[in-house]
Amino acid sequence: MKPAPFDYHAPATLAEAVRLLQQYEDDGIDAKVLAGGQSLMPMLALRVARPEVLIDLRQVAGLTGIREDAGTIVIGAMEPKQLAAESPLVQQKQPLFHAATELVGHRQIRNRGSVGGSFAHADPASEYPAVALVLDMEFKAVGPGGERSIPAEEFFVTYMTTSLETNEILTEVRMPVMAPGTGWAIQEMARRNGDLALAGVALTLQASGGICTAARIAAFGVNATAVRLPQAEAALVGQALNATNFTNAAALGAAELVEPMTCIHASASYRRQLVKTLLERCLAEAAGRLG
Ligand SMILES: Cc1cc2nc3c(=O)[nH]c(=O)nc-3n(C[C@H](O)[C@H](O)[C@H](O)COP(=O)(O)OP(=O)(O)OC[C@H]3O[C@@H](n4cnc5c(N)ncnc54)[C@H](O)[C@@H]3O)c2cc1C
């Protein structure tokens, strides 16, 4: 199928892009921003989405780049995912985000798809929202009222829905540099290499003298949005990092998932089992990276 007809704008500035979004909203016309098009264009072609206007962000100045700012890695929303994956700064200082990026689709998709587009799209099977929860990322958005900062736990609302207003543009993603000695892991199960995950787990661990001092765990591909697993986290803190405790925490994590999704590829119980297995494996992998 081909997309339904739409009007097209390619503004050169963020202010102009926001002005266009606001103007169309005031006129009751459905306008959407276009980033890399790797999710939006298929949705247009299938007519799952039928915006009357597309506002292309690719000419907008100032939305790309990767830099470090006082212990925080700042990535422009329009930075291509492949460049984020290849960035030495990201590879060395935020290896979990690097590993997550390499799991996203294929190189061609990462070349075109933007970092911000994946967060704004908020696909429940995407690696990025789970990593955002684990790393406690922050999102900067600009709208007619100016700029605001949104913490990850308030950003992802439900299935493909974020707390961005319809007249706001995501401009920047901020994530902490990984603290030295942190253990981390991300694992997923997909039908084919590059497919969106049927289920996955991302986590970080910290420890002192073989005892877990902090754990942040999130599952993706299971519910309408990525979810933290607080019972599994709590079960680990204060405990020795050993296989028995990993098995117990994984069982708790799988049990605390509320109504996993069912689809033709994976039932709810299969997804729950996947989270248990992947969580146990991630804990062992992350423990191997501690220190
Ligand atoms: C074959 C295939 C496999 C894929 N596999 C994976 C995978 O394994 N994991 C994964 O996470 N993704 C996967 N994707 C999706 C891919 O990562 C997309 O690049 C990403 O979801 C969207 O980024 P984009 O820049 O292309 O955004 P677009 O498709 O242009 O936009 C997506 C949505 O986000 C909105 N949006 C984009 N940028 C902004 C912004 N700055 N501010 C406000 N709203 C914005 C758009 O309006 C639109 O609603 C896959 C895609 C394909 C085609």
CSV table of C-alpha atoms and ligand atoms in Angstrom, one decimal:
chain,number,residue,atom,x,y,z
A,1,MET,CA,0.0,0.0,0.0
A,2,LYS,CA,1.0,3.6,-0.4
A,3,PRO,CA,0.5,6.3,2.3
A,4,ALA,CA,-2.6,8.5,2.2
A,5,PRO,CA,-1.8,12.0,0.9
A,6,PHE,CA,-0.1,14.4,3.3
A,7,ASP,CA,1.4,17.9,3.3
A,8,TYR,CA,5.1,18.1,3.9
A,9,HIS,CA,7.3,20.7,5.6
A,10,ALA,CA,11.1,20.7,6.1
A,11,PRO,CA,11.8,23.5,8.6
A,12,ALA,CA,15.4,24.6,9.2
A,13,THR,CA,14.9,25.6,12.8
A,14,LEU,CA,13.4,24.1,15.9
A,15,ALA,CA,11.4,27.2,16.5
A,16,GLU,CA,9.8,26.9,13.1
A,17,ALA,CA,9.1,23.2,13.6
A,18,VAL,CA,7.4,23.9,16.9
A,19,ARG,CA,5.5,26.8,15.4
A,20,LEU,CA,4.2,24.5,12.6
A,21,LEU,CA,3.1,21.9,15.1
A,22,GLN,CA,1.2,24.5,17.2
A,23,GLN,CA,-0.4,26.1,14.1
A,24,TYR,CA,-1.7,22.8,12.9
A,25,GLU,CA,-2.9,21.8,16.4
A,26,ASP,CA,-4.8,25.1,16.6
A,27,ASP,CA,-6.4,24.4,13.2
A,28,GLY,CA,-7.4,20.9,14.3
A,29,ILE,CA,-5.2,19.3,11.7
A,30,ASP,CA,-3.2,16.1,12.7
A,31,ALA,CA,0.5,16.8,12.1
A,32,LYS,CA,3.4,14.5,13.1
A,33,VAL,CA,7.1,15.0,13.1
A,34,LEU,CA,9.2,12.8,10.8
A,35,ALA,CA,12.7,11.7,12.1
A,36,GLY,CA,14.4,8.7,10.4
A,37,GLY,CA,11.1,7.4,9.2
A,38,GLN,CA,12.0,3.8,10.1
A,39,SER,CA,8.8,3.3,12.1
A,40,LEU,CA,6.6,6.1,10.8
A,41,MET,CA,7.0,5.4,7.1
A,42,PRO,CA,5.9,1.8,7.4
A,43,MET,CA,2.9,2.9,9.5
A,44,LEU,CA,2.0,5.4,6.8
A,45,ALA,CA,2.4,2.8,4.1
A,46,LEU,CA,0.1,0.4,6.0
A,47,ARG,CA,-2.2,3.3,6.8
A,48,VAL,CA,-2.0,2.5,10.5
A,49,ALA,CA,-1.1,6.2,10.9
A,50,ARG,CA,-2.7,8.9,8.6
A,51,PRO,CA,-1.4,12.3,9.6
A,52,GLU,CA,-2.5,15.1,7.3
A,53,VAL,CA,0.9,16.8,7.7
A,54,LEU,CA,4.5,15.7,8.2
A,55,ILE,CA,7.1,18.0,9.7
A,56,ASP,CA,10.5,16.6,8.7
A,57,LEU,CA,13.1,17.3,11.4
A,58,ARG,CA,16.1,16.3,9.2
A,59,GLN,CA,17.0,19.9,8.2
A,60,VAL,CA,16.5,21.3,11.7
A,61,ALA,CA,19.9,22.6,13.0
A,62,GLY,CA,21.2,21.6,16.4
A,63,LEU,CA,19.4,18.2,17.0
A,64,THR,CA,22.4,16.0,16.4
A,65,GLY,CA,25.7,15.3,18.3
A,66,ILE,CA,27.0,13.3,21.2
A,67,ARG,CA,28.9,15.0,24.0
A,68,GLU,CA,29.8,14.6,27.7
A,69,ASP,CA,28.6,17.2,30.1
A,70,ALA,CA,29.7,16.8,33.8
A,71,GLY,CA,29.2,13.1,34.1
A,72,THR,CA,26.3,13.0,31.7
A,73,ILE,CA,26.3,11.8,28.0
A,74,VAL,CA,24.0,14.0,26.0
A,75,ILE,CA,22.7,12.7,22.6
A,76,GLY,CA,20.8,14.9,20.2
A,77,ALA,CA,17.4,13.4,19.3
A,78,MET,CA,18.2,13.3,15.6
A,79,GLU,CA,21.6,11.6,16.0
A,80,PRO,CA,21.5,8.4,13.9
A,81,LYS,CA,21.5,5.3,16.0
A,82,GLN,CA,24.4,3.8,14.1
A,83,LEU,CA,26.6,6.8,14.9
A,84,ALA,CA,25.6,6.5,18.6
A,85,ALA,CA,26.7,2.9,18.4
A,86,GLU,CA,30.0,3.8,16.9
A,87,SER,CA,30.7,6.7,19.2
A,88,PRO,CA,33.9,6.0,21.4
A,89,LEU,CA,32.3,8.1,24.1
A,90,VAL,CA,29.2,5.9,24.3
A,91,GLN,CA,31.3,2.6,23.9
A,92,GLN,CA,33.6,3.5,26.7
A,93,LYS,CA,31.4,5.4,29.1
A,94,GLN,CA,27.9,3.9,28.6
A,95,PRO,CA,28.4,0.3,27.5
A,96,LEU,CA,24.8,-0.7,28.3
A,97,PHE,CA,23.3,1.9,25.9
A,98,HIS,CA,25.9,0.9,23.3
A,99,ALA,CA,25.0,-2.8,23.6
A,100,ALA,CA,21.2,-1.9,23.4
A,101,THR,CA,21.8,0.1,20.3
A,102,GLU,CA,23.5,-2.8,18.6
A,103,LEU,CA,20.5,-4.9,19.2
A,104,VAL,CA,18.2,-2.4,17.4
A,105,GLY,CA,17.2,-3.7,13.9
A,106,HIS,CA,19.9,-3.9,11.3
A,107,ARG,CA,22.7,-1.4,10.3
A,108,GLN,CA,20.5,0.1,7.6
A,109,ILE,CA,17.7,0.8,10.1
A,110,ARG,CA,20.2,2.2,12.6
A,111,ASN,CA,21.8,4.4,9.8
A,112,ARG,CA,18.4,6.1,9.1
A,113,GLY,CA,16.6,5.8,12.5
A,114,SER,CA,17.3,8.4,15.1
A,115,VAL,CA,18.1,7.9,18.8
A,116,GLY,CA,15.2,10.2,19.7
A,117,GLY,CA,12.8,8.6,17.3
A,118,SER,CA,13.0,5.3,19.1
A,119,PHE,CA,12.3,6.9,22.5
A,120,ALA,CA,9.4,9.0,21.1
A,121,HIS,CA,8.0,6.0,19.3
A,122,ALA,CA,8.0,4.0,22.6
A,123,ASP,CA,7.5,0.6,21.1
A,124,PRO,CA,7.1,-1.8,24.1
A,125,ALA,CA,9.4,-4.3,22.4
A,126,SER,CA,12.2,-1.7,21.9
A,127,GLU,CA,15.4,-2.0,23.9
A,128,TYR,CA,15.6,1.7,24.5
A,129,PRO,CA,12.8,2.4,27.0
A,130,ALA,CA,14.0,-0.4,29.3
A,131,VAL,CA,17.5,0.9,29.2
A,132,ALA,CA,16.1,4.4,29.9
A,133,LEU,CA,14.5,3.1,33.1
A,134,VAL,CA,17.6,1.2,34.2
A,135,LEU,CA,19.9,4.2,33.6
A,136,ASP,CA,17.4,6.8,34.9
A,137,MET,CA,17.7,8.8,31.7
A,138,GLU,CA,16.2,12.3,31.2
A,139,PHE,CA,14.5,13.7,28.1
A,140,LYS,CA,14.5,17.3,26.9
A,141,ALA,CA,11.5,18.5,25.0
A,142,VAL,CA,10.8,21.8,23.4
A,143,GLY,CA,7.3,23.1,22.8
A,144,PRO,CA,5.5,26.5,22.5
A,145,GLY,CA,5.9,27.1,26.2
A,146,GLY,CA,9.7,26.5,26.1
A,147,GLU,CA,11.9,23.6,27.2
A,148,ARG,CA,11.3,21.0,29.9
A,149,SER,CA,13.0,18.0,31.2
A,150,ILE,CA,11.2,14.7,31.7
A,151,PRO,CA,12.6,11.8,33.8
A,152,ALA,CA,12.4,8.3,32.2
A,153,GLU,CA,9.9,7.0,34.7
A,154,GLU,CA,7.4,9.8,33.6
A,155,PHE,CA,8.3,9.6,29.9
A,156,PHE,CA,6.8,6.2,28.9
A,157,VAL,CA,3.1,6.2,29.6
A,158,THR,CA,1.7,3.1,27.8
A,159,TYR,CA,1.7,1.3,24.4
A,160,MET,CA,3.5,3.7,21.9
A,161,THR,CA,2.6,6.6,24.1
A,162,THR,CA,4.9,9.0,25.9
A,163,SER,CA,4.2,12.1,28.0
A,164,LEU,CA,5.4,14.4,25.1
A,165,GLU,CA,2.6,16.8,24.2
A,166,THR,CA,1.5,16.7,20.6
A,167,ASN,CA,3.1,20.1,20.1
A,168,GLU,CA,6.4,19.2,21.7
A,169,ILE,CA,9.6,17.9,20.0
A,170,LEU,CA,12.1,15.7,21.8
A,171,THR,CA,15.5,17.4,21.4
A,172,GLU,CA,17.9,15.6,23.6
A,173,VAL,CA,18.5,12.4,25.6
A,174,ARG,CA,20.6,12.5,28.7
A,175,MET,CA,22.1,9.5,30.4
A,176,PRO,CA,24.7,9.2,33.2
A,177,VAL,CA,28.2,7.9,32.5
A,178,MET,CA,28.3,4.3,33.8
A,179,ALA,CA,29.9,4.4,37.3
A,180,PRO,CA,33.2,2.5,37.4
A,181,GLY,CA,32.8,-1.1,38.6
A,182,THR,CA,29.1,-1.3,37.6
A,183,GLY,CA,28.0,-4.7,36.2
A,184,TRP,CA,25.5,-4.5,33.3
A,185,ALA,CA,23.8,-6.7,30.8
A,186,ILE,CA,21.0,-6.7,28.2
A,187,GLN,CA,19.7,-9.9,26.6
A,188,GLU,CA,16.6,-10.5,24.4
A,189,MET,CA,14.8,-13.2,22.5
A,190,ALA,CA,13.7,-12.3,18.9
A,191,ARG,CA,12.4,-14.5,16.1
A,192,ARG,CA,15.2,-13.4,13.8
A,193,ASN,CA,18.4,-11.3,14.3
A,194,GLY,CA,17.3,-7.6,14.0
A,195,ASP,CA,13.6,-8.3,14.8
A,196,LEU,CA,11.9,-6.5,17.7
A,197,ALA,CA,12.2,-8.6,20.9
A,198,LEU,CA,9.5,-11.1,22.0
A,199,ALA,CA,10.9,-10.3,25.5
A,200,GLY,CA,14.1,-8.9,26.9
A,201,VAL,CA,15.8,-7.8,30.1
A,202,ALA,CA,18.3,-5.0,30.8
A,203,LEU,CA,20.0,-4.4,34.1
A,204,THR,CA,22.8,-2.9,36.2
A,205,LEU,CA,24.3,-4.2,39.4
A,206,GLN,CA,26.6,-2.7,42.0
A,207,ALA,CA,28.4,-4.7,44.7
A,208,SER,CA,30.9,-4.4,47.5
A,209,GLY,CA,32.8,-7.4,48.9
A,210,GLY,CA,30.6,-9.8,46.9
A,211,ILE,CA,27.3,-8.4,48.3
A,212,CYS,CA,24.9,-6.6,46.0
A,213,THR,CA,24.5,-3.0,47.0
A,214,ALA,CA,22.2,-1.8,44.2
A,215,ALA,CA,20.2,-3.4,41.3
A,216,ARG,CA,18.1,-1.8,38.6
A,217,ILE,CA,16.2,-4.2,36.3
A,218,ALA,CA,13.7,-3.6,33.5
A,219,ALA,CA,11.9,-6.0,31.2
A,220,PHE,CA,10.7,-5.1,27.7
A,221,GLY,CA,8.5,-6.7,25.0
A,222,VAL,CA,6.2,-8.0,27.8
A,223,ASN,CA,3.8,-5.3,28.8
A,224,ALA,CA,2.4,-2.2,27.1
A,225,THR,CA,5.6,-0.4,28.1
A,226,ALA,CA,9.0,-1.4,29.6
A,227,VAL,CA,8.7,-2.1,33.3
A,228,ARG,CA,11.0,-2.1,36.3
A,229,LEU,CA,11.0,-5.2,38.4
A,230,PRO,CA,11.3,-3.8,41.9
A,231,GLN,CA,10.7,-7.1,43.7
A,232,ALA,CA,13.6,-8.8,41.9
A,233,GLU,CA,15.8,-5.7,42.6
A,234,ALA,CA,14.9,-5.8,46.3
A,235,ALA,CA,15.6,-9.5,46.5
A,236,LEU,CA,19.2,-9.0,45.4
A,237,VAL,CA,20.2,-6.0,47.5
A,238,GLY,CA,22.1,-7.1,50.6
A,239,GLN,CA,22.6,-10.6,49.3
A,240,ALA,CA,25.6,-12.5,48.0
A,241,LEU,CA,25.9,-12.5,44.2
A,242,ASN,CA,25.6,-16.2,43.6
A,243,ALA,CA,23.6,-18.5,41.3
A,244,THR,CA,21.0,-19.4,43.9
A,245,ASN,CA,20.2,-15.8,44.6
A,246,PHE,CA,20.1,-15.1,40.9
A,247,THR,CA,17.6,-17.9,40.4
A,248,ASN,CA,15.4,-16.6,43.2
A,249,ALA,CA,15.5,-13.0,41.9
A,250,ALA,CA,14.7,-14.2,38.4
A,251,ALA,CA,11.6,-16.2,39.6
A,252,LEU,CA,10.4,-13.1,41.6
A,253,GLY,CA,10.9,-10.8,38.5
A,254,ALA,CA,8.9,-13.1,36.3
A,255,ALA,CA,6.2,-13.5,38.9
A,256,GLU,CA,5.8,-9.7,39.4
A,257,LEU,CA,5.0,-9.1,35.7
A,258,VAL,CA,1.4,-8.1,35.4
A,259,GLU,CA,-0.5,-9.6,32.5
A,260,PRO,CA,2.2,-10.2,29.9
A,261,MET,CA,1.1,-9.7,26.3
A,262,THR,CA,-0.1,-12.5,24.1
A,263,CYS,CA,0.4,-12.5,20.3
A,264,ILE,CA,0.7,-15.1,17.6
A,265,HIS,CA,4.4,-15.4,18.2
A,266,ALA,CA,4.5,-15.7,22.0
A,267,SER,CA,2.0,-16.4,24.7
A,268,ALA,CA,1.9,-14.6,28.0
A,269,SER,CA,3.3,-17.6,29.8
A,270,TYR,CA,6.1,-18.0,27.3
A,271,ARG,CA,7.0,-14.3,27.7
A,272,ARG,CA,7.0,-14.8,31.5
A,273,GLN,CA,9.3,-17.8,31.1
A,274,LEU,CA,11.6,-15.8,28.8
A,275,VAL,CA,12.0,-13.0,31.3
A,276,LYS,CA,12.9,-15.5,34.0
A,277,THR,CA,15.5,-17.2,31.9
A,278,LEU,CA,16.9,-13.9,30.4
A,279,LEU,CA,17.0,-12.3,33.9
A,280,GLU,CA,19.0,-15.1,35.4
A,281,ARG,CA,21.4,-15.0,32.5
A,282,CYS,CA,21.7,-11.2,32.6
A,283,LEU,CA,22.5,-11.4,36.4
A,284,ALA,CA,25.3,-13.9,35.8
A,285,GLU,CA,26.7,-11.8,32.9
A,286,ALA,CA,26.5,-8.5,34.9
A,287,ALA,CA,28.2,-10.1,37.9
A,288,GLY,CA,31.0,-11.1,35.6
A,289,ARG,CA,31.6,-7.5,34.7
A,290,LEU,CA,31.5,-6.2,38.3
A,291,GLY,CA,34.6,-4.4,39.5
B,1,LIG,C1,12.8,-4.1,10.1
B,1,LIG,C2,12.9,-3.2,11.3
B,1,LIG,C3,13.4,-3.7,12.5
B,1,LIG,C4,13.4,-2.9,13.7
B,1,LIG,N1,13.9,-3.4,14.8
B,1,LIG,C5,13.9,-2.7,15.9
B,1,LIG,C6,14.5,-3.2,17.1
B,1,LIG,O1,14.9,-4.3,17.2
B,1,LIG,N2,14.4,-2.4,18.2
B,1,LIG,C7,13.9,-1.1,18.2
B,1,LIG,O2,13.9,-0.4,19.2
B,1,LIG,N3,13.4,-0.6,17.0
B,1,LIG,C8,13.4,-1.3,15.9
B,1,LIG,N4,12.9,-0.8,14.7
B,1,LIG,C9,12.4,0.6,14.8
B,1,LIG,C10,13.6,1.6,14.5
B,1,LIG,O3,14.4,1.5,15.6
B,1,LIG,C11,13.1,3.0,14.3
B,1,LIG,O4,14.3,3.7,13.8
B,1,LIG,C12,12.7,3.8,15.5
B,1,LIG,O5,11.6,3.1,16.1
B,1,LIG,C13,12.1,5.2,15.1
B,1,LIG,O6,13.1,6.1,14.9
B,1,LIG,P1,13.0,7.0,13.6
B,1,LIG,O7,14.1,8.1,13.7
B,1,LIG,O8,13.0,6.2,12.4
B,1,LIG,O9,11.6,7.7,13.9
B,1,LIG,P2,10.3,7.9,12.9
B,1,LIG,O10,9.9,6.6,12.3
B,1,LIG,O11,10.5,9.0,12.0
B,1,LIG,O12,9.2,8.4,14.0
B,1,LIG,C14,8.7,7.4,14.9
B,1,LIG,C15,7.7,8.2,15.8
B,1,LIG,O13,8.4,9.0,16.7
B,1,LIG,C16,8.0,10.4,16.5
B,1,LIG,N5,9.2,11.2,16.6
B,1,LIG,C17,10.4,10.9,16.1
B,1,LIG,N6,11.3,11.8,16.4
B,1,LIG,C18,10.7,12.7,17.3
B,1,LIG,C19,11.1,13.8,18.1
B,1,LIG,N7,12.4,14.2,18.0
B,1,LIG,N8,10.2,14.4,18.8
B,1,LIG,C20,8.9,14.0,18.9
B,1,LIG,N9,8.5,12.9,18.2
B,1,LIG,C21,9.3,12.3,17.4
B,1,LIG,C22,7.3,10.5,15.1
B,1,LIG,O14,6.4,11.5,15.0
B,1,LIG,C23,6.7,9.1,15.0
B,1,LIG,O15,5.5,9.1,15.7
B,1,LIG,C24,12.9,-1.6,13.6
B,1,LIG,C25,12.4,-1.1,12.4
B,1,LIG,C26,12.4,-1.9,11.3
B,1,LIG,C27,11.9,-1.3,10.0
